[in-house]
mmCIF file of C-alpha atoms in Angstrom:
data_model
loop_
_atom_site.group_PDB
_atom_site.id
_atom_site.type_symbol
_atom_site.label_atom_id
_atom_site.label_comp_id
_atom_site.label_asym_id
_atom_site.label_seq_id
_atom_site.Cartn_x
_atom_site.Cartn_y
_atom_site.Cartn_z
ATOM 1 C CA UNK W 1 0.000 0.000 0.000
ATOM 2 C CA UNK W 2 1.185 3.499 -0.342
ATOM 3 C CA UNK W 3 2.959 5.288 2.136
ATOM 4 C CA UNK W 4 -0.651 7.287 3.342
ATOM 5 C CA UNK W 5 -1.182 3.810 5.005
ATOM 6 C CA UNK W 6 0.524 4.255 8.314
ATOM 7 C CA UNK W 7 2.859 1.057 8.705
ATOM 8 C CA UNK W 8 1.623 0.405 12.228
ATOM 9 C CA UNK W 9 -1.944 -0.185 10.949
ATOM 10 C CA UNK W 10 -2.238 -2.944 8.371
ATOM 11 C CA UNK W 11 -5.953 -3.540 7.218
ATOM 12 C CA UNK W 12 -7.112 -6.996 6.193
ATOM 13 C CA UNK W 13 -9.755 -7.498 3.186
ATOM 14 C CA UNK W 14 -12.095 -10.027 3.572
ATOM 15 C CA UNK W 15 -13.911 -11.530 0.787
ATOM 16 C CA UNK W 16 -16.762 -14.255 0.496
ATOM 17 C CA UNK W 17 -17.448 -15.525 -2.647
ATOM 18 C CA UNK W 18 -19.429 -18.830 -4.472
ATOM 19 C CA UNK W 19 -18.350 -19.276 -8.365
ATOM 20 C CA UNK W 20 -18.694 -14.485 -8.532
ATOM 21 C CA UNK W 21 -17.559 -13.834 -11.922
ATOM 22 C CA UNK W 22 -17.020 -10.371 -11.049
ATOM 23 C CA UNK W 23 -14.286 -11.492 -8.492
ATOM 24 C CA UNK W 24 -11.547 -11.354 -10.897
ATOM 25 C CA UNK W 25 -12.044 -7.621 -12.401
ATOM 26 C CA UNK W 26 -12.822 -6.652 -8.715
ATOM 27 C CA UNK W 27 -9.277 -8.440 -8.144
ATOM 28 C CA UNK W 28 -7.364 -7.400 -10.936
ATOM 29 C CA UNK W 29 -8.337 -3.407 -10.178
ATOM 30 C CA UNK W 30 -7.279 -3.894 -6.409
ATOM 31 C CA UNK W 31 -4.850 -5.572 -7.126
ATOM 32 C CA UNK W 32 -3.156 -3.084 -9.992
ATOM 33 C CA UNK W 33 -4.093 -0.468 -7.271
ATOM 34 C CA UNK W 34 -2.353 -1.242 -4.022
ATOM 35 C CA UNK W 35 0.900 -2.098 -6.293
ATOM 36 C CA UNK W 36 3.976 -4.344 -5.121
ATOM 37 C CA UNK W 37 3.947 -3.154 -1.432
ATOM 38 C CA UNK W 38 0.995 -3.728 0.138
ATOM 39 C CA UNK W 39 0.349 -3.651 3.791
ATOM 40 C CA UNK W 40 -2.870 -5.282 3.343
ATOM 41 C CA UNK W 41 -3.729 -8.870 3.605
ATOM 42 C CA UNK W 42 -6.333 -9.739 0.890
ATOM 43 C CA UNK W 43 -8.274 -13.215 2.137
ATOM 44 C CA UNK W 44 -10.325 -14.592 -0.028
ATOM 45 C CA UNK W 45 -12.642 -17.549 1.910
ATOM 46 C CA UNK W 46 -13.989 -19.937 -1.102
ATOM 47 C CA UNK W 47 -17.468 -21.183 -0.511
ATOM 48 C CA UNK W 48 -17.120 -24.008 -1.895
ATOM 49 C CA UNK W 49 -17.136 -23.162 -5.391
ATOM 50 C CA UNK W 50 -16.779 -25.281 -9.001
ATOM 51 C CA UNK W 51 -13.386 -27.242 -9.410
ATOM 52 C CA UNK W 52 -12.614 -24.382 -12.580
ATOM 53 C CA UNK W 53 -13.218 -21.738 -10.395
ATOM 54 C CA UNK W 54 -11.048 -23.163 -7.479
ATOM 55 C CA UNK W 55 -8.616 -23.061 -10.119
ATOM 56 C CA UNK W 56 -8.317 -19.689 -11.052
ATOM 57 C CA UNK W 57 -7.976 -18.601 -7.456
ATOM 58 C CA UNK W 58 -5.166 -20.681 -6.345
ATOM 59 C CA UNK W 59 -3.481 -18.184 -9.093
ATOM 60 C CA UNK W 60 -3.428 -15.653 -6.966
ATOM 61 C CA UNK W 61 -2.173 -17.572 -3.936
ATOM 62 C CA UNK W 62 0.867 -16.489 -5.383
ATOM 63 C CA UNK W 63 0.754 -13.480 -4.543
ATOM 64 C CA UNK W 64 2.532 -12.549 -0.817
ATOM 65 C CA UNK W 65 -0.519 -10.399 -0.148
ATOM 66 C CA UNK W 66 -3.128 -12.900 -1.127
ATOM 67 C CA UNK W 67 -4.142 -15.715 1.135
ATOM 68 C CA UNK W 68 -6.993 -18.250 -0.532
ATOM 69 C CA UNK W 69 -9.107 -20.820 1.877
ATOM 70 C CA UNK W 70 -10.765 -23.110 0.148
ATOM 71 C CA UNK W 71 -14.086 -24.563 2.417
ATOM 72 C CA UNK W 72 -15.676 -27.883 1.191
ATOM 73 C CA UNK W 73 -19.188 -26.275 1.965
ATOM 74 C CA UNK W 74 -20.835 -23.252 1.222
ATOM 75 C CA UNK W 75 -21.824 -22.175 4.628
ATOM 76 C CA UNK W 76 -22.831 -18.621 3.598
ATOM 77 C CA UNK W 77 -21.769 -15.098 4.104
ATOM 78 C CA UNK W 78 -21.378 -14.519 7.241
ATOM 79 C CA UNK W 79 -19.850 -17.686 8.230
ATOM 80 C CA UNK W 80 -17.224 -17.175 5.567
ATOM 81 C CA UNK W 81 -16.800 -13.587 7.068
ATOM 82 C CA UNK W 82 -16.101 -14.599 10.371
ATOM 83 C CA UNK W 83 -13.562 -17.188 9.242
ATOM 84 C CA UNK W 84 -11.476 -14.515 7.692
ATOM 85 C CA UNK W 85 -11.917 -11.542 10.753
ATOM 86 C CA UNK W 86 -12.926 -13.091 13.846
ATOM 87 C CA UNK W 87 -9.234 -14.452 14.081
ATOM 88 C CA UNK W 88 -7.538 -12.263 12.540
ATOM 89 C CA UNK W 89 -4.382 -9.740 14.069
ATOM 90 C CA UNK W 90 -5.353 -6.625 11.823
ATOM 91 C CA UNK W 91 -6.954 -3.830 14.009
ATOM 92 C CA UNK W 92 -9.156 -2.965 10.974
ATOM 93 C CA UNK W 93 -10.945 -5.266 8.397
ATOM 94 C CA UNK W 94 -13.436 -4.878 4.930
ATOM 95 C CA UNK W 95 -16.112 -6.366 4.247
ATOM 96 C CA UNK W 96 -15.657 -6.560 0.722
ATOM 97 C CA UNK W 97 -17.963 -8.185 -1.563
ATOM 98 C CA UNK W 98 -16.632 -9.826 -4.518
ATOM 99 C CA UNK W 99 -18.326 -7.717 -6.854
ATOM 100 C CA UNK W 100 -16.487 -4.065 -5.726
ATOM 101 C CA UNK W 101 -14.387 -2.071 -7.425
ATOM 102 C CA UNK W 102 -12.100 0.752 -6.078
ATOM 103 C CA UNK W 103 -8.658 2.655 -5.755
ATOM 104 C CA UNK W 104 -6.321 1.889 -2.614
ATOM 105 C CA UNK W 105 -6.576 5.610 -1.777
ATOM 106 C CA UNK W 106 -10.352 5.240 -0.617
ATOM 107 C CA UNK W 107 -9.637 2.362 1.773
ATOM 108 C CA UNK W 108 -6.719 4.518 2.893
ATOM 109 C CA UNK W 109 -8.924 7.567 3.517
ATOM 110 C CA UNK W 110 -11.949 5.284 5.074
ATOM 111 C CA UNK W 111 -9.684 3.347 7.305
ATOM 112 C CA UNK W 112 -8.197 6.846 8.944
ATOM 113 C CA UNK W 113 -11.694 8.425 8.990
ATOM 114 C CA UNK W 114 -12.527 5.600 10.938
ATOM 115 C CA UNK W 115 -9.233 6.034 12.970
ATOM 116 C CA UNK W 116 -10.183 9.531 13.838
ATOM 117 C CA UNK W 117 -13.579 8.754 15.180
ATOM 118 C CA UNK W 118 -13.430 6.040 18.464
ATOM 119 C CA UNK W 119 -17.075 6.507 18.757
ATOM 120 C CA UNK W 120 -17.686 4.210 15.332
ATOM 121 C CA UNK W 121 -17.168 0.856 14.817
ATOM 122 C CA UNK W 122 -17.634 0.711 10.855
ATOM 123 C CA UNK W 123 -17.774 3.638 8.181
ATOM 124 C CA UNK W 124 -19.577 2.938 5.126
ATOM 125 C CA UNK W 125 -18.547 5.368 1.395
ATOM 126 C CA UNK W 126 -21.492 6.285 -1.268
ATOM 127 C CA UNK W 127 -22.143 3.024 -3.430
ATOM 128 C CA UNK W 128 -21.905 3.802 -6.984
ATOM 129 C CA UNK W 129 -23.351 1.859 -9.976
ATOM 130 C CA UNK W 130 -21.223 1.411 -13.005
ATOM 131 C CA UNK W 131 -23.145 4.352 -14.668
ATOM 132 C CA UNK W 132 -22.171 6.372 -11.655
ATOM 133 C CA UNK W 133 -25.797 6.753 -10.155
ATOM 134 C CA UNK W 134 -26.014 6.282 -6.432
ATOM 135 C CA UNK W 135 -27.059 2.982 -4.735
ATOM 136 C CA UNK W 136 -29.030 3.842 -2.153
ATOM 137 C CA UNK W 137 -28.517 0.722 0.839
ATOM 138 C CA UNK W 138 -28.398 2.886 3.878
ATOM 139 C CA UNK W 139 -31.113 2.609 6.323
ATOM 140 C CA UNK W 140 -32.320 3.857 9.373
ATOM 141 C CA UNK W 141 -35.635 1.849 9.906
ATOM 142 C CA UNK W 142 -36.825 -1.730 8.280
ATOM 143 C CA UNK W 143 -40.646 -2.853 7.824
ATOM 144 C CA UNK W 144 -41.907 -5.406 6.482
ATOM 145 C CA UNK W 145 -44.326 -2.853 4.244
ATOM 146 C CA UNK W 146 -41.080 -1.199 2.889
ATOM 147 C CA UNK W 147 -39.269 -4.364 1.381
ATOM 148 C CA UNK W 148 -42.578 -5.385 0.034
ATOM 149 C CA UNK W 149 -42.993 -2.158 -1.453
ATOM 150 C CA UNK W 150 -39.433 -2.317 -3.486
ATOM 151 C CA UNK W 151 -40.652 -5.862 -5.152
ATOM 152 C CA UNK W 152 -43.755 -4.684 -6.181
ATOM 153 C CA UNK W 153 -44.106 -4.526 -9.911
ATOM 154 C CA UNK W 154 -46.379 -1.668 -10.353
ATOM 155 C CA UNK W 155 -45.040 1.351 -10.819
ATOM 156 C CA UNK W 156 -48.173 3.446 -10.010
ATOM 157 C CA UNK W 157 -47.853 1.760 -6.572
ATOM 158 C CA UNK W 158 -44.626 2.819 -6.142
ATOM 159 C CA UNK W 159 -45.629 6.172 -7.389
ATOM 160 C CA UNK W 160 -48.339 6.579 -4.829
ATOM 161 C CA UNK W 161 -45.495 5.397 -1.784
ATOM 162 C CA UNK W 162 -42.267 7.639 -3.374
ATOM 163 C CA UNK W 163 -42.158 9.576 -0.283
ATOM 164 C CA UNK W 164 -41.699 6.769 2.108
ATOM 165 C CA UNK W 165 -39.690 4.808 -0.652
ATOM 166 C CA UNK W 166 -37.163 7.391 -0.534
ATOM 167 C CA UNK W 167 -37.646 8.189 3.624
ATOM 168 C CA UNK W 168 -36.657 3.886 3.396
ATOM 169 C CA UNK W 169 -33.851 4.788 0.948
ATOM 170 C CA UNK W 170 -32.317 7.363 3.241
ATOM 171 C CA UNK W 171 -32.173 9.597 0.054
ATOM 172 C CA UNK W 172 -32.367 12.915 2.354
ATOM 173 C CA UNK W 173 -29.133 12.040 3.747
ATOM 174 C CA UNK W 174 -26.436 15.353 3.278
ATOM 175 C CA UNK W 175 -23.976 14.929 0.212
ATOM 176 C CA UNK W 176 -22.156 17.320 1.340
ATOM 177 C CA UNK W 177 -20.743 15.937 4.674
ATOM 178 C CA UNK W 178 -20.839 12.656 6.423
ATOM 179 C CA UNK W 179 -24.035 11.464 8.665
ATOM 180 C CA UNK W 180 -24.334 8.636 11.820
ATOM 181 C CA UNK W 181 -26.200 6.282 10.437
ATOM 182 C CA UNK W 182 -28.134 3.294 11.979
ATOM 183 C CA UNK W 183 -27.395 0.387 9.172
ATOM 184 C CA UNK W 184 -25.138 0.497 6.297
ATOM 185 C CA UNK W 185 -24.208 -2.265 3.347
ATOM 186 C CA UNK W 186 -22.440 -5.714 3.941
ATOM 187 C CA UNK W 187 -21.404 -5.207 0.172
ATOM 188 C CA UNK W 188 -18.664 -2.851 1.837
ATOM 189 C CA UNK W 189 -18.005 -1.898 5.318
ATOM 190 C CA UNK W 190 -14.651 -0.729 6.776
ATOM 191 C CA UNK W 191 -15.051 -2.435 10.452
ATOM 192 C CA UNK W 192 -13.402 -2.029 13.763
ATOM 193 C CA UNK W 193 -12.519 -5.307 14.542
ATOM 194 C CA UNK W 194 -12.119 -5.388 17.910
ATOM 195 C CA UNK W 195 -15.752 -4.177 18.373
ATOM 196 C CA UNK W 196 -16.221 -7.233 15.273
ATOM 197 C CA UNK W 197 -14.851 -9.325 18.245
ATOM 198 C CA UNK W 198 -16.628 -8.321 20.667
ATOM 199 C CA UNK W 199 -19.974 -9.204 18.974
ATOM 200 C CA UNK W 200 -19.074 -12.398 17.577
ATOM 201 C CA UNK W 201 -18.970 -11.220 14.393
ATOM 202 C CA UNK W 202 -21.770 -11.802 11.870
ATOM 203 C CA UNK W 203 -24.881 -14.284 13.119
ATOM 204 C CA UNK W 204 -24.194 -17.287 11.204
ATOM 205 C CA UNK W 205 -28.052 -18.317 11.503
ATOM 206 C CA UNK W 206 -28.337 -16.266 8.436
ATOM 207 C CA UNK W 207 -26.909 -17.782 5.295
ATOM 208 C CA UNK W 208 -27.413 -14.196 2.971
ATOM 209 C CA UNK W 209 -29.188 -11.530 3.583
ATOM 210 C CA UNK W 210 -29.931 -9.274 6.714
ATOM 211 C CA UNK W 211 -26.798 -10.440 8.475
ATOM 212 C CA UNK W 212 -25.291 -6.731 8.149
ATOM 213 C CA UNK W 213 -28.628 -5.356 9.087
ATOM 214 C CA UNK W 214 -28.122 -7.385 12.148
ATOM 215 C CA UNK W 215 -24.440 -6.589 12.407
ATOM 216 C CA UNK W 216 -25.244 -3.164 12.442
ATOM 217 C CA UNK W 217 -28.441 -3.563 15.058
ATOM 218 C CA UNK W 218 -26.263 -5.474 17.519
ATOM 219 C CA UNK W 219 -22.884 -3.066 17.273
ATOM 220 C CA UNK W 220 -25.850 -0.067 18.451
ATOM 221 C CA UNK W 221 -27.097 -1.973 21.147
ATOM 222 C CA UNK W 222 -23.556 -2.404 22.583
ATOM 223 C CA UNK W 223 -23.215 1.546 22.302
ATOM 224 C CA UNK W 224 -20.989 1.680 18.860
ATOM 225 C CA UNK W 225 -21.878 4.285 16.369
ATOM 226 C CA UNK W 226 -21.862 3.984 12.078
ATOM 227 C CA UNK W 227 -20.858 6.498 9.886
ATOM 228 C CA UNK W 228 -21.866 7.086 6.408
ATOM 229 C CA UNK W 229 -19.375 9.188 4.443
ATOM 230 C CA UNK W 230 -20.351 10.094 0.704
ATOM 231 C CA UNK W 231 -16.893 11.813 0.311
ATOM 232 C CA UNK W 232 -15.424 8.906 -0.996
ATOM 233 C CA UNK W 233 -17.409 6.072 -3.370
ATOM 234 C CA UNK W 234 -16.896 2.740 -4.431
ATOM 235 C CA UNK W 235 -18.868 0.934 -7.010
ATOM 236 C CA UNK W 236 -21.011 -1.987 -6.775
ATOM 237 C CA UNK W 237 -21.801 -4.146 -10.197
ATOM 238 C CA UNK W 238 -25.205 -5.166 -8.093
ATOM 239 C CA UNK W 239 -27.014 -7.411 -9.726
ATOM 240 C CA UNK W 240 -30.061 -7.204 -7.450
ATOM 241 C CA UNK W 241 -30.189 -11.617 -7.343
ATOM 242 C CA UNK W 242 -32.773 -12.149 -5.420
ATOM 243 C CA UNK W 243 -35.369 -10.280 -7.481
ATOM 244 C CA UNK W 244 -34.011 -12.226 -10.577
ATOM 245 C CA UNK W 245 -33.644 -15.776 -9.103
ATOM 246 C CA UNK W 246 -36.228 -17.529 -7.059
ATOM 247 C CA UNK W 247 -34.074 -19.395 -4.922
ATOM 248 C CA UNK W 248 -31.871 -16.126 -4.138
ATOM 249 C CA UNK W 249 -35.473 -14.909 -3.260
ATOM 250 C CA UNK W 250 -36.763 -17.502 -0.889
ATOM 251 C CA UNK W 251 -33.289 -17.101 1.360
ATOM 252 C CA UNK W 252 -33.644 -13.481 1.195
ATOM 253 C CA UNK W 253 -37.702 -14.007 2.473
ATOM 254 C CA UNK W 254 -36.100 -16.916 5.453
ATOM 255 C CA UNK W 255 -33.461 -14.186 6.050
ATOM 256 C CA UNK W 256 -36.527 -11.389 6.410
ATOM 257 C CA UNK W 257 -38.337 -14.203 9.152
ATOM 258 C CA UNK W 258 -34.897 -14.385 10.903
ATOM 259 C CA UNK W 259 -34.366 -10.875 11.536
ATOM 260 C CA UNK W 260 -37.761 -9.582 12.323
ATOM 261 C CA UNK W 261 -38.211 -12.119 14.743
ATOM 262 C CA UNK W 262 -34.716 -11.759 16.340
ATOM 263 C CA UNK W 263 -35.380 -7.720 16.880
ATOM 264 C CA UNK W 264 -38.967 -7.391 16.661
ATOM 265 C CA UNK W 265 -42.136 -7.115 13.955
ATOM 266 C CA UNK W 266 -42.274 -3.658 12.428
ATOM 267 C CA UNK W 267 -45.301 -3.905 9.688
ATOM 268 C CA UNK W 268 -45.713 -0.775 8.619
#
């Protein structure tokens, strides 16, 4: 990494991933990025994925910055997660899905931000699509009315409920400095991971979906704050998969059951 990255604070960059395609341009642009001298530790935790695919990543085992585990069972996100972090010596981790591209100088720049605030436990940037349009995964309350809401179909519903579509969205949220927020994206968080520690990481009773939701619910009630900083941006190539795929669907709906009943039934 470059020399902004203070020696005495390597980061470690955890990714989970099951046959991701993206992966390897998400790789490749990191990669190219931090250059010869990293001081990060890039572990990648295999979810059991197809014997070509397990191929192509022991190619960059190679690399003295790159550490591949290979698990004989997809056990989900979190669980893969929690392999890489809950262990691990770094004082600061990512939660970096497999599908993110970036420049080193943002994880430098979120990593201090994060340094110079001891009240927070993770800092989340703006989420970019390829086209450069906002993602907009920050929350600050769930209902069950909301999510149903986002997979309805009709567009004159959604017309009729923009207001509290966008209220859900968190689209009133200053771009012009950084905001506490209450819940931010498991497709990238910069975490604190002795506070990671402290919680036991990620509940592995969810196998995708809601686990940073809960991440984030359970590092408030232990008196941690999130911030959300739209200074810097990284881009997501989300592919929204469990609106496409009904199997992606049904985990996200098991997920939904999980996590309402774990903190409590908000309808509407």
């Amino acid at each position: 990494m470059s020399a902004n990255m203070e020696k005495s604070e390597p980061v470690i960059i955890s990714i989970v991933t099951h046959n991701s395609d993206k992966l390897f341009m998400s790789l490749a642009t990191l990669i190219e990025s931090l250059g010869e001298e990293a001081n990060v530790l890039i572990k990648i935790f295999d979810n059991h994925s197809d014997e070509e695919y397990r191929k192509r990543l022991k190619e960059y085992a190679t690399i003295p910055f790159v550490e591949v585990v290979f698990h004989p069972a997809n056990k989900g996100f979190g669980f893969g997660h929690n392999q890489n972090l809950l262990t691990a010596s770094e004082r600061y981790g990512i939660i970096f899905n497999p599908d993110i591209l970036l420049k080193e100088e943002v994880i430098t720049k979120l990593v201090l931000l994060l340094k110079l605030h001891p009240e927070c436990s993770m800092v989340a940037p703006k989420i970019l699509n390829q086209d450069g349009s906002t993602q907009y995964l920050i929350r600050q309350r769930l209902s069950v009315f909301d999510y149903a809401l986002r997979f309805i179909p009709f567009k004159f519903v959604k017309k009729m409920f923009a207001k509290r579509l966008a209220r859900f969205e968190c689209r009133d949220l200053p771009d012009d400095r950084d905001s506490y927020v209450r819940m931010i994206s498991g497709s990238f968080m910069v975490v604190d991971l002795a506070a990671f520690r402290e919680l036991d990481g990620f509940d592995e009773r969810y196998f995708m979906y809601f686990e940073d939701n809960d991440l984030c619910f359970k590092m408030e009630a232990a008196g941690h704050k999130i911030l959300y900083t739209p200074r810097y941006q990284v881009t997501h190539l989300y592919e929204r998969g469990a609106v496409k795929n009904r199997k992606l669907f049904l985990t996200f709906l098991q997920s939904m059951g999980k996590f309402f009943h774990k903190w409590g039934w908000h309808w509407f």
